[in-house]
Coordinates of C-alpha atoms in Angstrom, one line a residue:
M1054 CA 0.0 0.0 0.0
P1055 CA 1.5 3.4 -1.0
P1056 CA 2.1 5.9 1.8
A1057 CA -0.8 8.1 2.6
D1058 CA -0.8 11.6 1.1
T1059 CA 0.4 14.0 3.8
G1060 CA -1.5 16.9 2.3
A1061 CA 1.3 19.2 1.7
S1062 CA 1.1 20.8 -1.7
V1063 CA 4.1 21.5 -4.0
I1064 CA 3.9 25.2 -3.0
D1065 CA 3.8 24.3 0.7
R1066 CA 6.9 22.1 0.4
A1067 CA 8.7 24.7 -1.5
A1068 CA 7.9 27.3 1.1
A1069 CA 9.2 25.0 3.8
S1070 CA 12.5 24.6 1.9
P1071 CA 15.1 27.3 2.4
Q1072 CA 16.7 26.6 -1.0
S1073 CA 13.5 27.4 -2.8
S1074 CA 13.1 31.0 -1.4
P1075 CA 15.1 33.9 -2.6
D1076 CA 14.6 35.6 0.7
S1077 CA 16.0 32.7 2.7
S1078 CA 18.9 33.6 5.0
P1079 CA 20.2 32.4 8.4
A1080 CA 18.2 35.3 10.0
A1081 CA 14.9 34.3 8.3
A1082 CA 12.3 32.9 10.8
P1083 CA 10.7 29.7 9.7
D1084 CA 7.0 29.8 8.9
P1085 CA 5.2 27.8 11.6
E1086 CA 2.3 27.3 9.1
A1087 CA 4.5 25.8 6.4
G1088 CA 3.5 22.3 5.4
K1089 CA 0.2 22.5 7.1
L1090 CA -3.0 21.5 5.3
R1091 CA -4.9 24.3 3.5
P1092 CA -8.2 24.4 1.6
G1093 CA -7.8 23.3 -2.0
G1094 CA -5.0 20.8 -1.3
P1095 CA -5.5 17.1 -1.8
G1096 CA -4.4 16.4 1.8
Y1097 CA -7.0 18.8 3.1
R1098 CA -9.8 17.2 1.1
R1099 CA -8.8 13.7 2.3
M1100 CA -8.6 15.0 5.9
S1101 CA -12.0 16.6 5.5
F1102 CA -13.7 13.4 4.2
A1103 CA -12.0 11.3 6.8
L1104 CA -13.0 13.5 9.7
F1105 CA -16.5 13.8 8.2
A1106 CA -16.8 10.0 8.2
A1107 CA -15.6 9.9 11.8
G1108 CA -18.2 12.5 12.7
V1109 CA -20.9 10.5 11.1
A1110 CA -20.0 7.4 13.0
T1111 CA -19.7 9.2 16.3
F1112 CA -23.1 10.8 16.4
A1113 CA -24.9 7.8 14.6
L1114 CA -23.6 5.5 17.3
L1115 CA -23.8 7.8 20.3
Y1116 CA -27.4 8.6 19.8
S1117 CA -28.5 5.3 18.1
T1118 CA -31.2 4.6 20.7
Q1119 CA -32.6 8.1 20.9
A1120 CA -35.2 7.8 18.1
L1121 CA -36.0 4.3 19.4
L1122 CA -36.9 5.2 23.0
P1123 CA -40.7 4.8 22.6
A1124 CA -40.2 1.4 21.0
I1125 CA -37.7 0.3 23.7
S1126 CA -40.1 1.5 26.4
A1127 CA -43.0 -0.4 24.9
D1128 CA -40.9 -3.6 24.3
L1129 CA -39.1 -3.7 27.6
G1130 CA -42.0 -2.2 29.7
V1131 CA -40.0 0.7 31.1
S1132 CA -40.8 4.4 31.6
P1133 CA -39.3 7.3 29.4
D1134 CA -36.8 8.3 32.1
Q1135 CA -35.6 4.7 32.5
A1136 CA -35.2 4.2 28.7
S1137 CA -33.4 7.6 28.4
W1138 CA -30.4 6.1 30.2
T1139 CA -29.6 4.1 27.0
V1140 CA -28.7 7.5 25.6
S1141 CA -27.3 9.1 28.7
A1142 CA -25.1 6.1 29.6
A1143 CA -23.3 6.5 26.2
T1144 CA -22.8 10.2 26.5
F1145 CA -21.7 9.9 30.2
G1146 CA -19.3 7.2 29.2
L1147 CA -17.8 9.5 26.6
A1148 CA -17.5 12.3 29.1
L1149 CA -15.6 10.0 31.5
G1150 CA -13.3 8.7 28.9
V1151 CA -12.4 11.8 26.9
I1152 CA -9.8 13.2 29.4
P1153 CA -7.8 10.1 30.0
L1154 CA -7.9 9.2 26.3
S1155 CA -6.6 12.7 25.5
A1156 CA -3.5 11.8 27.5
V1157 CA -3.2 8.6 25.5
S1158 CA -3.4 10.6 22.3
E1159 CA -0.4 12.7 23.4
R1160 CA 1.7 9.5 23.7
F1161 CA 0.5 7.4 20.7
G1162 CA -0.9 10.0 18.4
R1163 CA -4.3 11.5 17.5
R1164 CA -4.6 9.5 14.3
T1165 CA -3.9 6.2 15.9
L1166 CA -6.3 6.7 18.8
M1167 CA -9.1 7.8 16.4
M1168 CA -8.7 4.7 14.3
W1169 CA -8.8 2.3 17.4
S1170 CA -11.7 4.2 18.9
L1171 CA -13.8 3.8 15.8
A1172 CA -12.9 0.2 15.4
V1173 CA -13.8 -0.7 19.0
A1174 CA -17.0 1.3 18.9
A1175 CA -18.1 -0.3 15.7
L1176 CA -17.4 -3.8 17.2
L1177 CA -19.6 -3.0 20.3
A1178 CA -22.3 -1.7 17.9
M1179 CA -22.6 -5.2 16.5
L1180 CA -23.2 -6.6 20.0
V1181 CA -25.7 -4.0 21.3
P1182 CA -28.7 -5.4 19.4
F1183 CA -28.3 -8.7 21.3
A1184 CA -28.6 -7.1 24.8
P1185 CA -31.0 -9.3 26.8
S1186 CA -32.3 -6.6 29.2
L1187 CA -32.4 -2.9 29.8
G1188 CA -29.5 -3.2 32.2
A1189 CA -27.3 -5.0 29.7
L1190 CA -28.2 -2.5 27.0
I1191 CA -27.3 0.4 29.2
A1192 CA -24.0 -1.2 30.2
L1193 CA -23.0 -1.9 26.6
R1194 CA -24.0 1.7 25.6
G1195 CA -21.8 3.0 28.4
L1196 CA -18.8 1.0 27.1
Q1197 CA -19.6 2.2 23.6
G1198 CA -19.4 5.8 24.9
V1199 CA -16.0 5.2 26.5
A1200 CA -14.7 3.8 23.2
L1201 CA -16.1 6.7 21.2
A1202 CA -14.3 9.2 23.6
G1203 CA -11.1 8.7 21.6
L1204 CA -12.6 10.7 18.7
P1205 CA -13.5 14.0 20.3
A1206 CA -10.4 13.6 22.6
S1207 CA -8.2 13.7 19.4
A1208 CA -10.1 15.3 16.5
M1209 CA -9.9 18.9 17.6
A1210 CA -6.2 18.6 18.5
F1211 CA -5.4 16.8 15.3
L1212 CA -7.0 19.6 13.2
A1213 CA -5.3 22.3 15.3
E1214 CA -1.9 20.7 14.6
E1215 CA -2.4 19.8 11.0
V1216 CA -4.5 22.6 9.5
R1217 CA -3.5 26.2 8.9
A1218 CA -5.0 28.6 11.6
K1219 CA -7.1 30.6 9.1
A1220 CA -8.8 27.4 8.0
L1221 CA -9.3 25.9 11.4
V1222 CA -12.9 27.1 12.1
A1223 CA -14.0 25.8 8.6
A1224 CA -12.2 22.4 9.2
I1225 CA -13.8 22.0 12.6
G1226 CA -17.2 23.0 11.1
L1227 CA -16.9 20.2 8.6
F1228 CA -16.2 17.7 11.4
V1229 CA -19.2 19.0 13.3
A1230 CA -21.2 18.8 10.1
G1231 CA -20.3 15.1 10.0
N1232 CA -21.8 14.9 13.5
S1233 CA -25.1 16.3 12.2
I1234 CA -25.2 14.0 9.2
G1235 CA -24.5 11.0 11.5
G1236 CA -27.2 12.1 14.0
M1237 CA -29.7 12.5 11.2
S1238 CA -28.9 9.4 9.2
G1239 CA -28.8 7.2 12.4
R1240 CA -32.2 8.4 13.5
I1241 CA -33.8 8.1 10.1
V1242 CA -32.4 4.6 9.5
T1243 CA -33.4 3.4 12.9
G1244 CA -36.9 4.9 12.7
W1245 CA -37.8 3.1 9.5
V1246 CA -36.0 -0.1 10.2
A1247 CA -37.6 -0.3 13.7
Q1248 CA -41.1 0.2 12.1
A1249 CA -40.5 -2.7 9.8
W1250 CA -38.4 -5.1 11.9
G1251 CA -38.1 -3.8 15.4
W1252 CA -35.6 -1.7 17.4
R1253 CA -32.9 -4.4 17.6
A1254 CA -32.7 -4.7 13.8
A1255 CA -32.5 -0.9 13.7
L1256 CA -29.5 -0.9 16.0
A1257 CA -27.8 -3.6 13.9
A1258 CA -28.2 -1.3 10.8
V1259 CA -26.4 1.5 12.6
G1260 CA -23.7 -0.9 13.5
V1261 CA -23.1 -1.7 9.8
L1262 CA -23.0 2.1 9.0
A1263 CA -20.3 2.5 11.7
V1264 CA -18.2 -0.3 10.2
V1265 CA -18.3 1.4 6.8
C1266 CA -17.3 4.8 8.3
A1267 CA -14.4 3.2 10.3
V1268 CA -13.0 1.6 7.1
A1269 CA -13.4 4.9 5.2
F1270 CA -11.6 6.8 7.9
R1271 CA -8.7 4.4 7.9
L1272 CA -8.3 4.6 4.2
L1273 CA -8.6 8.4 3.9
V1274 CA -7.0 10.0 6.9
P1275 CA -3.6 11.5 6.1
K1276 CA -0.6 10.8 8.3
A1277 CA 0.1 13.4 10.9
R1278 CA 3.1 15.6 10.1
H1279 CA 3.2 18.0 13.1
F1280 CA 2.4 15.6 16.0
V1281 CA 5.2 15.3 18.6
S1282 CA 4.8 12.4 21.0
R1283 CA 5.2 13.0 24.7
S1284 CA 4.2 11.1 27.8
V1285 CA 1.6 12.6 30.1
G1286 CA 1.7 11.1 33.7
P1287 CA -1.2 11.6 36.2
R1288 CA 0.5 14.5 37.9
A1289 CA 1.4 16.3 34.7
L1290 CA -2.2 15.7 33.4
A1291 CA -3.6 17.1 36.6
R1292 CA -1.4 20.2 36.3
T1293 CA -2.4 20.6 32.6
L1294 CA -6.1 20.3 33.4
G1295 CA -5.7 22.7 36.3
S1296 CA -4.0 25.3 34.1
H1297 CA -6.8 25.1 31.5
L1298 CA -9.5 25.4 34.2
A1299 CA -7.7 28.4 35.6
D1300 CA -8.2 30.2 32.3
P1301 CA -11.5 32.2 32.6
L1302 CA -12.1 32.3 28.9
L1303 CA -11.8 28.5 28.6
R1304 CA -14.1 28.0 31.6
R1305 CA -16.7 30.2 29.9
L1306 CA -16.4 28.2 26.6
Y1307 CA -16.7 24.9 28.5
A1308 CA -19.9 26.1 30.2
I1309 CA -21.4 27.4 27.0
G1310 CA -20.8 24.1 25.2
G1311 CA -22.3 22.2 28.1
L1312 CA -25.4 24.4 28.2
F1313 CA -26.0 24.2 24.5
M1314 CA -25.8 20.4 24.7
T1315 CA -28.2 20.3 27.6
V1316 CA -30.9 21.8 25.4
F1317 CA -30.0 19.4 22.5
G1318 CA -29.9 16.3 24.6
A1319 CA -33.2 17.2 26.3
V1320 CA -35.1 18.0 23.2
Y1321 CA -34.0 15.1 21.0
T1322 CA -34.3 12.5 23.8
V1323 CA -37.9 13.4 24.5
I1324 CA -39.3 14.6 21.2
G1325 CA -40.0 11.0 20.0
Y1326 CA -42.3 10.4 23.0
R1327 CA -44.2 13.6 22.2
L1328 CA -44.7 12.9 18.5
V1329 CA -46.0 9.3 18.9
S1330 CA -48.6 10.4 21.5
E1331 CA -51.6 12.8 21.4
P1332 CA -52.3 15.0 19.6
F1333 CA -49.8 13.9 16.9
N1334 CA -49.9 10.0 16.9
L1335 CA -47.1 9.7 14.3
P1336 CA -45.7 6.3 13.4
Q1337 CA -42.1 5.4 14.3
G1338 CA -40.8 5.8 10.8
I1339 CA -42.2 9.3 10.4
V1340 CA -40.8 10.2 13.8
G1341 CA -37.4 9.0 12.7
S1342 CA -37.7 11.0 9.5
I1343 CA -38.3 14.2 11.5
F1344 CA -34.5 14.1 12.2
V1345 CA -33.8 15.2 8.6
V1346 CA -33.7 18.6 10.2
Y1347 CA -30.1 17.7 11.1
L1348 CA -29.3 18.9 7.6
V1349 CA -29.8 22.4 8.9
G1350 CA -27.1 21.7 11.5
T1351 CA -24.8 20.6 8.7
V1352 CA -25.2 24.0 7.0
S1353 CA -25.1 26.1 10.2
S1354 CA -21.9 24.4 11.6
A1355 CA -20.1 24.6 8.2
A1356 CA -21.0 28.3 7.9
A1357 CA -19.9 29.1 11.4
G1358 CA -16.6 30.5 10.2
K1359 CA -18.3 33.0 7.9
L1360 CA -20.7 34.0 10.7
V1361 CA -17.9 34.7 13.1
A1362 CA -16.1 36.8 10.4
R1363 CA -19.2 39.0 10.1
V1364 CA -20.4 39.5 13.7
G1365 CA -17.6 38.2 15.8
R1366 CA -17.5 35.2 18.2
R1367 CA -19.7 36.7 20.8
G1368 CA -22.2 38.0 18.2
A1369 CA -22.4 34.5 16.7
L1370 CA -23.1 33.1 20.2
Y1371 CA -25.9 35.6 20.8
L1372 CA -27.5 34.6 17.5
A1373 CA -27.2 30.9 18.3
V1374 CA -28.8 31.5 21.7
G1375 CA -31.7 33.5 20.2
T1376 CA -32.3 31.0 17.5
T1377 CA -32.4 28.1 19.8
S1378 CA -34.7 29.8 22.3
T1379 CA -37.1 30.8 19.6
G1380 CA -37.2 27.2 18.4
L1381 CA -37.9 26.0 21.9
L1382 CA -40.9 28.3 22.2
L1383 CA -42.3 27.2 18.8
T1384 CA -42.3 23.5 19.8
L1385 CA -44.9 24.3 22.5
S1386 CA -47.5 24.4 19.6
D1387 CA -49.8 21.4 18.9
S1388 CA -49.1 21.9 15.1
V1389 CA -46.8 19.5 13.5
G1390 CA -45.5 22.3 11.2
A1391 CA -44.7 24.6 14.1
V1392 CA -42.9 21.8 16.0
L1393 CA -40.9 21.0 12.9
A1394 CA -40.0 24.7 12.5
G1395 CA -39.0 24.8 16.1
L1396 CA -36.7 21.8 15.7
I1397 CA -35.1 23.4 12.7
L1398 CA -34.3 26.5 14.7
I1399 CA -33.1 24.5 17.7
T1400 CA -30.8 22.4 15.5
A1401 CA -29.4 25.4 13.6
G1402 CA -28.7 27.4 16.8
F1403 CA -27.2 24.4 18.6
F1404 CA -24.7 23.5 15.8
A1405 CA -23.7 27.1 15.2
G1406 CA -23.1 27.6 18.9
H1407 CA -21.2 24.4 19.3
A1408 CA -18.9 25.1 16.2
V1409 CA -18.1 28.6 17.5
A1410 CA -17.4 27.5 21.1
S1411 CA -15.3 24.4 20.2
S1412 CA -13.2 26.2 17.6
S1413 CA -12.6 29.0 20.1
V1414 CA -11.2 26.5 22.5
S1415 CA -8.7 25.2 19.9
R1416 CA -7.8 28.8 18.8
T1417 CA -7.3 30.0 22.4
T1418 CA -5.1 27.1 23.6
K1419 CA -1.5 27.2 22.6
T1420 CA -0.2 24.2 24.6
A1421 CA -1.8 20.8 25.5
R1422 CA -4.6 21.3 23.0
A1423 CA -5.8 17.7 23.4
Q1424 CA -6.5 18.2 27.1
A1425 CA -8.2 21.6 26.4
S1426 CA -10.4 20.0 23.8
A1427 CA -11.0 17.0 26.1
L1428 CA -12.3 19.3 28.9
Y1429 CA -14.6 21.0 26.4
Q1430 CA -15.9 17.6 25.2
C1431 CA -16.3 16.4 28.8
A1432 CA -18.5 19.5 29.6
Y1433 CA -20.3 19.1 26.3
Y1434 CA -21.3 15.4 26.9
V1435 CA -22.0 15.9 30.6
G1436 CA -24.5 18.5 29.3
S1437 CA -25.9 15.9 27.0
S1438 CA -26.3 13.3 29.7
L1439 CA -27.9 15.7 32.1
G1440 CA -30.1 17.1 29.4
G1441 CA -31.3 13.7 28.4
A1442 CA -32.0 12.5 31.9
L1443 CA -33.5 15.7 33.3
G1444 CA -35.4 16.4 30.1
A1445 CA -37.0 12.9 30.2
A1446 CA -37.7 13.3 33.9
A1447 CA -39.4 16.7 33.3
F1448 CA -41.4 15.2 30.5
H1449 CA -42.5 12.3 32.7
A1450 CA -43.5 14.6 35.5
V1451 CA -45.2 17.6 33.8
G1452 CA -45.1 17.1 30.0
W1453 CA -43.3 18.8 27.2
E1454 CA -43.6 22.2 28.8
G1455 CA -41.1 21.0 31.5
T1456 CA -38.6 20.0 28.9
V1457 CA -38.9 23.4 27.1
L1458 CA -38.5 25.2 30.5
L1459 CA -35.3 23.3 31.1
G1460 CA -33.9 24.2 27.7
L1461 CA -34.8 27.9 28.1
A1462 CA -33.0 28.0 31.5
A1463 CA -29.9 26.5 29.8
M1464 CA -30.0 29.2 27.1
L1465 CA -30.4 31.9 29.7
G1466 CA -27.2 30.6 31.3
A1467 CA -25.4 30.7 28.0
A1468 CA -26.6 34.2 27.2
S1469 CA -25.6 35.4 30.7
I1470 CA -22.0 34.0 30.3
T1471 CA -21.7 35.6 26.9
L1472 CA -23.0 39.0 28.2
Y1473 CA -20.5 38.9 31.0
A1474 CA -17.7 38.3 28.5
T1475 CA -18.9 41.2 26.3
R1476 CA -19.0 43.6 29.3
K1477 CA -15.5 42.4 30.4
A1478 CA -14.1 43.0 26.9
V1479 CA -15.7 46.5 26.6
A1480 CA -14.2 47.4 30.0
E1481 CA -10.8 46.2 29.0
R1482 CA -10.9 48.2 25.8
R1483 CA -11.9 51.3 27.7
L1484 CA -9.1 50.9 30.1
L1485 CA -6.6 50.4 27.3
H1486 CA -7.9 53.5 25.6
L1487 CA -7.5 55.5 28.8
E1488 CA -4.0 54.3 29.3
K1489 CA -3.0 55.3 25.8
A1490 CA -4.6 58.7 26.2
A1491 CA -2.7 59.2 29.4

């Protein structure tokens, strides 16, 4: 097998070579961006397709039971809040595994860890349909979440190391877009397969999709050119995590990511129960097809870079909060059209906010990027776990209105954090202006 294309174009390699530049001299500083992947290069395209496939597999597997919760509840005789743990166990397992696996990626490489994580998760996906009870299903889903943790633990750091800084937001947006496609395709496939052959056959279909994505990732992902291996012991890891948590900007970004995911986890865990009952009474296949609105997330996450360029990062976050909150209010209607419009707005707002927050973490961090991204992913998936569990409990107790209230509270928190950051930035600019005037 020929070596994988590293992604460096002829121009990049020439720029990296001192003999090829007329300005080269002993005093010339090397370009830290030389040799990194850039839009238009073959390596960049291969990287994009590979990470897109990884994103598809991650969300398809992670939320594979979400559209099936009503069917699981009916078949196993369990309540919505009990069945919701088949989703929350996977996201909580990912949250637990993402930080230690980020340390593993520092030693063995981001690319290697992502390949193994996909392979193990796909193998577990072929076992999940045979779970004999709810407890066994939840346990397997938890293990699957831990296996999947290697992808978010490494993907952001891999992109930050291998892609030019100006293209980083767009590259991460494509990975997040793969998440949205995976979430959509997994739910649509499971919905229709479950309607015809049951929820176990639906989970088997998602397992096959994951195997295909794992093979595609292995064949396409370019070799890492800028990774430097280093061992990270427990003490060093604790110090690194402490330094990231001491950064107020990173703390705010972690909180925002977790709050956005709380809304998303709550809404999409519970929406199936609402749509199969009064006044909608939709069949399982139609409920699964509702998740085609994930395509909106594909567009909004991929366009996050352009949005930031126009209104800034905080402006983009305000727009994401407003869009998500408006969508939540629309879903209170008893009209299928209004609920669908609400889901579209929630999805667009969530994926835009997530793309902005996650790319900001990668851009802000200059050292130990894997651990910085891992902390973000930990907060993000803890938010998903809490959102799914609390959203289902609220629905079981008071109905859909309780789930919406939980989501609005989370968005109020995200808006408050962003407003604090805005006021802080304005105060710092005023102080700087006064110092210059003095």
